[in-house]
GROMACS .gro file of C-alpha atoms in nm:
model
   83
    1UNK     CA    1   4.215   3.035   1.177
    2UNK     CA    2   3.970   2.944   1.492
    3UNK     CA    3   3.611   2.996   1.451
    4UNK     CA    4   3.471   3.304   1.658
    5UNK     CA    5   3.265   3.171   1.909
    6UNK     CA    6   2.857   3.238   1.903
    7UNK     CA    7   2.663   3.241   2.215
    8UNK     CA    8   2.361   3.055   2.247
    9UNK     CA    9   2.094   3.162   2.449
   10UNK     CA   10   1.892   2.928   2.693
   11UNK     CA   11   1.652   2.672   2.553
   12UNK     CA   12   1.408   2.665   2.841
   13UNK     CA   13   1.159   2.940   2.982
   14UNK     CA   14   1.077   2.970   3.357
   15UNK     CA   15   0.743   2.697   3.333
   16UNK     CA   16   0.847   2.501   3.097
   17UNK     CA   17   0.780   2.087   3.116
   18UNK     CA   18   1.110   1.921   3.117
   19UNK     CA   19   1.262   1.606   3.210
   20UNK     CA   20   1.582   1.492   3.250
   21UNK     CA   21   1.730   1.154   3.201
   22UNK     CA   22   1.846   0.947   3.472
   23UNK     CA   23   2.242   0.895   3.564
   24UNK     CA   24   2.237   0.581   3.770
   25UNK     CA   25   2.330   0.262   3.644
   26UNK     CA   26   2.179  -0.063   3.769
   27UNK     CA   27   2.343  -0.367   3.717
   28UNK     CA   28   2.173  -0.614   3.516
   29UNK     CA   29   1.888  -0.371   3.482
   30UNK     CA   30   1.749  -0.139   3.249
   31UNK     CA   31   1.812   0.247   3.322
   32UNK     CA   32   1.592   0.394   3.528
   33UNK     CA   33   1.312   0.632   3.398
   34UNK     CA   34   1.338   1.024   3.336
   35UNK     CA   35   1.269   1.232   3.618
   36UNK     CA   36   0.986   1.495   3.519
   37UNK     CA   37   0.924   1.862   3.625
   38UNK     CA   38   0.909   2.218   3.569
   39UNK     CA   39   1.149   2.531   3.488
   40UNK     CA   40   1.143   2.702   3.817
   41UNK     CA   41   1.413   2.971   3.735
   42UNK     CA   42   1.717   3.044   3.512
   43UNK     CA   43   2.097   3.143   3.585
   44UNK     CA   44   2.341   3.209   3.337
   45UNK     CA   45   2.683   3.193   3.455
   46UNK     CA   46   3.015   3.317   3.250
   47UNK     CA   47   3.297   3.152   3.298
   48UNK     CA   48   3.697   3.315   3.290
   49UNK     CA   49   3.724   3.273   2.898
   50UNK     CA   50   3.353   3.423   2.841
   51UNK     CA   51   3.177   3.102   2.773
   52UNK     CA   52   2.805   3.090   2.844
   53UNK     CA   53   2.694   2.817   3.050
   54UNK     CA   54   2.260   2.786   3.139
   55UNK     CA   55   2.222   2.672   3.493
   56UNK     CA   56   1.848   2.599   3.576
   57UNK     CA   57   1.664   2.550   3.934
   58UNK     CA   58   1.390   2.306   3.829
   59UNK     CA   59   1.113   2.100   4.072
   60UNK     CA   60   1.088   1.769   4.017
   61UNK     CA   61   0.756   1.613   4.025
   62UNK     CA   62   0.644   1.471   4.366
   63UNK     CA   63   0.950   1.726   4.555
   64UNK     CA   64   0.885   2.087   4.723
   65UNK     CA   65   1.265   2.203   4.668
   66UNK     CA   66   1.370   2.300   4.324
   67UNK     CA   67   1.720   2.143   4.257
   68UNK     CA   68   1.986   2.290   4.022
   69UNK     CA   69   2.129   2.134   3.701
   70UNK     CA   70   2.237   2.215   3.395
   71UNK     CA   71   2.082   2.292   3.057
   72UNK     CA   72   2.281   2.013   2.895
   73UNK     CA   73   2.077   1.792   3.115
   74UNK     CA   74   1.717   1.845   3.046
   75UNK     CA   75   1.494   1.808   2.777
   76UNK     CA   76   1.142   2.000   2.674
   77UNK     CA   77   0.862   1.778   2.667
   78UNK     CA   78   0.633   1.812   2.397
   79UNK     CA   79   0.288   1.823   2.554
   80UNK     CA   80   0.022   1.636   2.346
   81UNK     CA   81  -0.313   1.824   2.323
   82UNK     CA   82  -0.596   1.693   2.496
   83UNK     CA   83  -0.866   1.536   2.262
   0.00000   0.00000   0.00000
């Protein structure tokens, strides 16, 4: 008997510090580093079967245009408080 699937809500608030690990590969080099920036605004899309899937616009540091990506991609900083 399948499992009934459970929805998950988004992890991420409009504001919220995130970064998201860099893709590209360099040959005999390390990876480069995380990309950081901000929540900017969240779309949920369903898809045909009624899956959830958490699309986010987010703004890189350093850019004016927010770019989209996926939730899957991203992860909260934890902000250390100042001492």
């Amino acid at each position: 008997m399948p499992k009934e699937y459970k929805r998950k809500g988004p992890l991420f608030k409009v504001g919220d510090r995130v970064y998201k690990q860099s893709d590209g590969y360099q040959r005999d080099k390390a990876r480069r580093p995380p990309i950081y920036g901000r929540i900017v605004e969240y779309k949920p899309k369903e898809n045909s079967i009624g899956r959830l899937t958490h699309f986010y616009d987010w703004l890189p540091d350093g850019s004016s245009i927010p770019e989209p990506t996926v939730q899957q991609r991203l992860t909260l900083v934890k902000e250390e408080p100042n001492l």
